[in-house]
Every structure is written in C-alpha cells, then in structure tokens.
Amino acid sequence: MKTYSLSHPQAVVNDIHISSVDISPADLLKEYHHPEAGAILLFSGEVRTDSDKEVLYLDYEVHTSLAEKMIHDILLEASSKWNLKMALCIHRSGRVGISEAAVVVITASRHRKEAYEANQYIINKVKHEAPIWKREYFADGTSEWGHNCSCSTS
Amino acid sequence: MNIHVFAALKDFMPSEWKLTETSVKTIKDLKEYLKVTYPAAENLLEACRFSTDVQMLSLDQEIKNYENIFVIPPSSGG
C-alpha cells in the first residue's frame, strides 16, 4: 500500500488503490506531505449504521484490475485539472465494520480551494464510476446491495 | 470466452461461466443474449456496462479478441 511514484510531472499519485486490509486515515495523513503544498485535505468515507435498520457491516466486491486503472486515471485527471502536488485514493474490498474507513482520498495543493474541489471531484467520480459494489448486512439477519446500485434483490 | 458478473447479477446467474453461443459477436449481442437468457435480470442488465480486465467496452465492439468479459452493474462504492 505504501509505494509511491511520480506518475504526473507535478503530482505524486499513489499506485495501489484497492486494499483488502484496514485503512488508517491517521497513518496516511502522517505520511503524505509535500514541501510545495500549503493545503492537505483528507476525506474518509466511513461505514455508518442507519436509524431505520441497524447495519452491522458492509462487504465490498471489486473488479480489482479495472478499479485500479480507473481510480489511477481519475487521480491523474484531477491532478492535472487542479494542479495538485499529491493525490491519493484507497478503497477497501471485503468486510468493513461500523466507523471503519471504506475509502480515503487525500489531495494536496498550494492553496486550499484546489484541494477541496479536487477531493470532492475524486470521491464523486470513484463512487459513481469505479467498479465497486457494497452489500449491507443488517442486524435482523438480512442483507442487500447498496443503494447507488439499481438492484432489486434483498 | 469467460463471462464474469458482479454484485446483484450473481443473484440471477453464475458469477463466472463460459460463453458457448456462437451467434454472439459483439457486446450488444452479448447484452441481448443475457437479457433473453436471464429475463428476470433485464432491468439490471439494461443499466450494466461491459469491460475487459482493464478497459470499458462499447456496445459495438467485437468480443472475439477477448478471453474474459466482465459485466459491470451500476457502481455503489464509497
């Protein structure tokens, strides 16, 4: 998970975007700094329960080879568009418990405006386009595919 | 050729199977074949994309050059 390369002339983009093990946002934030970045922004998408139906955990299924490429391309596109110094995205596969990170996006830029805009752009694109699907497991023993997905099963 | 499906599609068909139907030449043909073979999944299939290991495929692309085709339901990551 901690391999970095200079994938864009100006931005450091992480290489591995799908993780089957826990993501530590705090550890990532500790590692990601850039001498030319005055703004480092971290978004952590975490598993939450629901007031109507208690969620125990999520299980993420991923088309890994395609997701790796698509997320990398999204990071490169955002880096170019907002002149980022660094961009990182890691998404979990497998089982993720309540309050655990399912996805982390870090953006770094000279000023905060670019980091905020790029971060939101990246997470929106990853959520809607990357081939990743969540299945919600509930306390009542039922489960269903996530709501972004136009699925009809339970 | 191997067909791989994900998420809710697995409730309608096996997660991986071999395509033996010789009349299927393009991705569009494959989509129609799947809709006829698994009519209960028609609405979901209508919203699906198709890919190789590392790239999306358009409906008019021929499938003969690919060893694996993946059927991609609408994403629900994050």
mmCIF file of N, CA and C in Angstrom, chain A residues 15-62:
data_model
loop_
_atom_site.group_PDB
_atom_site.id
_atom_site.type_symbol
_atom_site.label_atom_id
_atom_site.label_comp_id
_atom_site.label_asym_id
_atom_site.label_seq_id
_atom_site.Cartn_x
_atom_site.Cartn_y
_atom_site.Cartn_z
ATOM 1 N N ASP A 15 0.049 4.357 -5.982
ATOM 2 C CA ASP A 15 -0.014 3.321 -7.010
ATOM 3 C C ASP A 15 -1.084 2.259 -6.770
ATOM 4 N N ILE A 16 -1.376 1.973 -5.529
ATOM 5 C CA ILE A 16 -2.312 0.876 -5.232
ATOM 6 C C ILE A 16 -3.557 1.457 -4.589
ATOM 7 N N HIS A 17 -4.703 1.196 -5.212
ATOM 8 C CA HIS A 17 -5.926 1.889 -4.819
ATOM 9 C C HIS A 17 -6.973 0.996 -4.171
ATOM 10 N N ILE A 18 -6.761 -0.307 -4.213
ATOM 11 C CA ILE A 18 -7.706 -1.225 -3.585
ATOM 12 C C ILE A 18 -6.973 -1.973 -2.475
ATOM 13 N N SER A 19 -7.563 -1.965 -1.286
ATOM 14 C CA SER A 19 -6.929 -2.618 -0.142
ATOM 15 C C SER A 19 -7.893 -3.612 0.495
ATOM 16 N N SER A 20 -7.397 -4.809 0.753
ATOM 17 C CA SER A 20 -8.227 -5.814 1.436
ATOM 18 C C SER A 20 -8.031 -5.755 2.954
ATOM 19 N N VAL A 21 -7.161 -4.875 3.388
ATOM 20 C CA VAL A 21 -6.926 -4.742 4.841
ATOM 21 C C VAL A 21 -7.308 -3.328 5.297
ATOM 22 N N ASP A 22 -7.401 -3.161 6.611
ATOM 23 C CA ASP A 22 -7.818 -1.875 7.196
ATOM 24 C C ASP A 22 -7.030 -0.699 6.625
ATOM 25 N N ILE A 23 -7.740 0.409 6.435
ATOM 26 C CA ILE A 23 -7.089 1.666 6.040
ATOM 27 C C ILE A 23 -7.016 2.543 7.283
ATOM 28 N N SER A 24 -5.849 3.093 7.563
ATOM 29 C CA SER A 24 -5.710 4.017 8.688
ATOM 30 C C SER A 24 -5.563 5.437 8.157
ATOM 31 N N PRO A 25 -6.643 6.243 8.201
ATOM 32 C CA PRO A 25 -6.533 7.621 7.716
ATOM 33 C C PRO A 25 -5.444 8.402 8.449
ATOM 34 N N ALA A 26 -5.302 8.170 9.745
ATOM 35 C CA ALA A 26 -4.301 8.914 10.521
ATOM 36 C C ALA A 26 -2.887 8.587 10.046
ATOM 37 N N ASP A 27 -2.637 7.303 9.788
ATOM 38 C CA ASP A 27 -1.299 6.921 9.310
ATOM 39 C C ASP A 27 -1.010 7.518 7.938
ATOM 40 N N LEU A 28 -2.034 7.505 7.074
ATOM 41 C CA LEU A 28 -1.840 8.057 5.733
ATOM 42 C C LEU A 28 -1.548 9.552 5.804
ATOM 43 N N LEU A 29 -2.296 10.241 6.659
ATOM 44 C CA LEU A 29 -2.109 11.690 6.776
ATOM 45 C C LEU A 29 -0.710 12.016 7.288
ATOM 46 N N LYS A 30 -0.207 11.139 8.164
ATOM 47 C CA LYS A 30 1.139 11.338 8.699
ATOM 48 C C LYS A 30 2.191 11.242 7.581
ATOM 49 N N GLU A 31 1.948 10.327 6.639
ATOM 50 C CA GLU A 31 2.939 10.076 5.590
ATOM 51 C C GLU A 31 2.887 11.089 4.447
ATOM 52 N N TYR A 32 1.687 11.637 4.213
ATOM 53 C CA TYR A 32 1.510 12.440 2.997
ATOM 54 C C TYR A 32 1.710 13.930 3.245
ATOM 55 N N HIS A 33 2.882 14.384 2.879
ATOM 56 C CA HIS A 33 3.193 15.814 2.931
ATOM 57 C C HIS A 33 4.003 16.155 1.693
ATOM 58 N N HIS A 34 3.946 17.425 1.320
ATOM 59 C CA HIS A 34 4.694 17.858 0.139
ATOM 60 C C HIS A 34 5.209 19.270 0.423
ATOM 61 N N PRO A 35 6.472 19.523 0.166
ATOM 62 C CA PRO A 35 7.037 20.824 0.526
ATOM 63 C C PRO A 35 6.376 22.007 -0.183
ATOM 64 N N GLU A 36 5.729 21.763 -1.322
ATOM 65 C CA GLU A 36 5.092 22.872 -2.040
ATOM 66 C C GLU A 36 3.589 22.957 -1.788
ATOM 67 N N ALA A 37 3.087 22.106 -0.893
ATOM 68 C CA ALA A 37 1.637 22.084 -0.626
ATOM 69 C C ALA A 37 1.333 22.794 0.685
ATOM 70 N N GLY A 38 0.520 23.847 0.603
ATOM 71 C CA GLY A 38 0.073 24.540 1.803
ATOM 72 C C GLY A 38 -1.238 23.983 2.311
ATOM 73 N N ALA A 39 -1.875 23.125 1.522
ATOM 74 C CA ALA A 39 -3.165 22.548 1.927
ATOM 75 C C ALA A 39 -3.131 21.040 1.700
ATOM 76 N N ILE A 40 -3.386 20.302 2.769
ATOM 77 C CA ILE A 40 -3.522 18.844 2.682
ATOM 78 C C ILE A 40 -4.921 18.521 3.167
ATOM 79 N N LEU A 41 -5.711 17.877 2.332
ATOM 80 C CA LEU A 41 -7.095 17.589 2.696
ATOM 81 C C LEU A 41 -7.331 16.095 2.652
ATOM 82 N N LEU A 42 -7.897 15.555 3.736
ATOM 83 C CA LEU A 42 -8.194 14.120 3.783
ATOM 84 C C LEU A 42 -9.688 13.906 3.961
ATOM 85 N N PHE A 43 -10.273 13.126 3.067
ATOM 86 C CA PHE A 43 -11.662 12.697 3.219
ATOM 87 C C PHE A 43 -11.661 11.215 3.560
ATOM 88 N N SER A 44 -12.385 10.868 4.615
ATOM 89 C CA SER A 44 -12.532 9.459 4.986
ATOM 90 C C SER A 44 -14.005 9.101 4.909
ATOM 91 N N GLY A 45 -14.340 8.206 3.994
ATOM 92 C CA GLY A 45 -15.714 7.713 3.895
ATOM 93 C C GLY A 45 -15.852 6.507 4.795
ATOM 94 N N GLU A 46 -16.672 6.628 5.842
ATOM 95 C CA GLU A 46 -16.721 5.571 6.855
ATOM 96 C C GLU A 46 -18.087 4.910 6.901
ATOM 97 N N VAL A 47 -18.091 3.668 7.322
ATOM 98 C CA VAL A 47 -19.326 2.888 7.373
ATOM 99 C C VAL A 47 -20.175 3.372 8.541
ATOM 100 N N ARG A 48 -21.445 3.657 8.259
ATOM 101 C CA ARG A 48 -22.352 4.124 9.303
ATOM 102 C C ARG A 48 -23.535 3.170 9.417
ATOM 103 N N THR A 49 -24.128 3.161 10.592
ATOM 104 C CA THR A 49 -25.357 2.402 10.742
ATOM 105 C C THR A 49 -26.526 3.290 10.334
ATOM 106 N N ASP A 50 -27.725 2.784 10.434
ATOM 107 C CA ASP A 50 -28.904 3.505 9.964
ATOM 108 C C ASP A 50 -29.966 3.487 11.061
ATOM 109 N N SER A 51 -30.660 4.615 11.221
ATOM 110 C CA SER A 51 -31.654 4.673 12.297
ATOM 111 C C SER A 51 -32.854 3.766 12.031
ATOM 112 N N ASP A 52 -33.162 3.513 10.763
ATOM 113 C CA ASP A 52 -34.306 2.659 10.442
ATOM 114 C C ASP A 52 -33.951 1.181 10.537
ATOM 115 N N LYS A 53 -32.761 0.844 10.076
ATOM 116 C CA LYS A 53 -32.366 -0.564 10.020
ATOM 117 C C LYS A 53 -30.892 -0.654 10.396
ATOM 118 N N GLU A 54 -30.614 -1.310 11.519
ATOM 119 C CA GLU A 54 -29.235 -1.313 12.026
ATOM 120 C C GLU A 54 -28.300 -2.082 11.097
ATOM 121 N N VAL A 55 -27.247 -1.397 10.648
ATOM 122 C CA VAL A 55 -26.235 -2.020 9.791
ATOM 123 C C VAL A 55 -25.128 -2.585 10.679
ATOM 124 N N LEU A 56 -24.732 -3.831 10.435
ATOM 125 C CA LEU A 56 -23.628 -4.424 11.186
ATOM 126 C C LEU A 56 -22.295 -4.177 10.497
ATOM 127 N N TYR A 57 -22.291 -4.368 9.197
ATOM 128 C CA TYR A 57 -21.060 -4.160 8.422
ATOM 129 C C TYR A 57 -21.393 -4.134 6.940
ATOM 130 N N LEU A 58 -20.429 -3.684 6.131
ATOM 131 C CA LEU A 58 -20.555 -3.723 4.670
ATOM 132 C C LEU A 58 -19.530 -4.705 4.119
ATOM 133 N N ASP A 59 -19.843 -5.257 2.975
ATOM 134 C CA ASP A 59 -18.869 -6.098 2.282
ATOM 135 C C ASP A 59 -18.727 -5.574 0.852
ATOM 136 N N TYR A 60 -17.510 -5.163 0.505
ATOM 137 C CA TYR A 60 -17.269 -4.565 -0.812
ATOM 138 C C TYR A 60 -16.719 -5.589 -1.796
ATOM 139 N N GLU A 61 -17.394 -5.675 -2.939
ATOM 140 C CA GLU A 61 -16.899 -6.501 -4.041
ATOM 141 C C GLU A 61 -16.287 -5.558 -5.083
ATOM 142 N N VAL A 62 -15.171 -5.963 -5.665
ATOM 143 C CA VAL A 62 -14.435 -5.054 -6.559
ATOM 144 C C VAL A 62 -13.949 -5.809 -7.795
#
